[in-house]
């Protein structure tokens, strides 16, 4: 195996490891470890797609968590407000589609389950179990959330076209905060800080490999999130190797020079926003269905900072490195929750782990500008370049000497 | 045959009238020097020609196509390429990737292998073949200028604007740039050369345009321009009238 193939082999090993892990790990903390890994994959999608947008294409955005919110809330609102019924409710807004009625539940805010009933609950009370309503498919909600993320990405991409560097960062931060404030304020629709509950990813459970998994089992969401991560990474890896990847890197390096060389910078700037926003939105929607509740706090700037830090520590200019960085950091942050004793002192790691994380971030920024993982990959893929250059220069010099 | 027609070009920045009814035309593979003192409007002309800024009035036609309202990438696709006064290589991209950008943007070549073959030819010519996999940031300032010129070869436009290609370049590399200009021009590409190095301008160019604070004060062959009193007063200076060398002239490689 050549040296440049080592990162690919390591990547394949990691994929196999994560594919096999749930079947071989059987300790008591299985649900906790599985939950941690699902969160790791979620952050890996966010960190890698953010590194595609900010590190690879140079569009330094603080709006990424906003796009996860768009995906999550689209899926949540879709599952919360839309149902199918074989008969009209007589209380709700409804449309006949085929042989079913599309029922749109009225928005009554946080009192829906206590003081006031929404129109569908009223109808259900009248029907008294004689009519079965059908919730919307979870996957349709996730698909809509992903598409809505792309629509928002398109809008933001169009709005930030003339903006660069700090202005772009502040604009996208503004977008994310406005979105969060709007969701918090629109209590009637979004239930504000109370959050909206979502159905399970597999509400009726699922049978995999001949075994039935209950809706609360961790294994199905684990593989859903892992599949989403691998799909996103595969798309991004393919993009980085394509014309698209070349052009967005040129866009990052010098937008004016890229345009002067025939690159439609507007198109690629918008495209990279749309693609990465869709990935963030898809991750947000799946995670919301897994956690089963979404609140505006998920969009907080602190969450965004965490994603940025994960990508920076992994390597912001390499989507794979950013994903590995996110998995390692999130896992380490979880493991560091355990307090330990040094002699007579007890170290409360629930607090100190964030200090460790902060120090790691500062050391990375100071001494490893391209992160800790990306240089390792570069070592194998580009380590030969310097020696090659020197050898070729020598050959050229020898030829010139021989000719003279 | 290449035909670039600039008509009544005007540009104002606030109260500053930086281009005043500028008119000129390029027919065929001319090699034209665009000179003038700092603030004369040379870079503004370049930026308007390449679509980076729009004129307040006036038109630019390239081979019958109006280009003054197009975006820079559309102008590049229409057949006009440029370099920048301050080198703008894609620093965190390899030398080869730098050359791939214009080739892929304009679909030059049927396959990556074909584009790479052409890129290697360009690098051989620019004496940079051994640097093909290095990041552009690893190159010297002169080599980065060569890389910019190489990108233009891959773009293969009909008109090239070279903005200060000799600034800060070692004499050895200047030879390469000289031969680049001659080769590209011989191949049928019109070149507008902007430089303060009068030796190079007078050696290479067969026609000069002189801008002075937004006015095009001369348009002619170098010998006539050198003797033009308005040009001498505005730019070349009285002492150069005798020597024939321009202000700021440097040793020719």
PDB file of C-alpha atoms in Angstrom, chain B residues 7 17 23 44 66 71 73 114 117-118 129 144-145 150 196 203 218 220 231:
ATOM      1  CA  UNK B   7     -16.059  54.616 -26.920  1.00  0.00           C
ATOM      2  CA  UNK B  17     -13.927  62.388 -12.669  1.00  0.00           C
ATOM      3  CA  UNK B  23     -11.749  56.403 -26.823  1.00  0.00           C
ATOM      4  CA  UNK B  44      -9.877  52.075 -13.747  1.00  0.00           C
ATOM      5  CA  UNK B  66     -20.948  44.713 -25.739  1.00  0.00           C
ATOM      6  CA  UNK B  71     -19.924  40.417 -14.999  1.00  0.00           C
ATOM      7  CA  UNK B  73     -16.635  35.997 -15.453  1.00  0.00           C
ATOM      8  CA  UNK B 114      -5.826  16.905 -21.746  1.00  0.00           C
ATOM      9  CA  UNK B 117      -1.066  18.087 -20.495  1.00  0.00           C
ATOM     10  CA  UNK B 118      -1.635  21.691 -21.543  1.00  0.00           C
ATOM     11  CA  UNK B 129       7.268  22.444 -14.142  1.00  0.00           C
ATOM     12  CA  UNK B 144       3.607  33.942  -8.500  1.00  0.00           C
ATOM     13  CA  UNK B 145       3.570  36.535 -11.256  1.00  0.00           C
ATOM     14  CA  UNK B 150       0.237  30.876 -16.841  1.00  0.00           C
ATOM     15  CA  UNK B 196       5.960  52.131 -15.170  1.00  0.00           C
ATOM     16  CA  UNK B 203      11.092  47.700 -26.167  1.00  0.00           C
ATOM     17  CA  UNK B 218      -1.768  60.437 -26.724  1.00  0.00           C
ATOM     18  CA  UNK B 220       0.434  56.509 -31.359  1.00  0.00           C
ATOM     19  CA  UNK B 231       3.202  63.460 -22.761  1.00  0.00           C
TER      20      UNK B 231
END
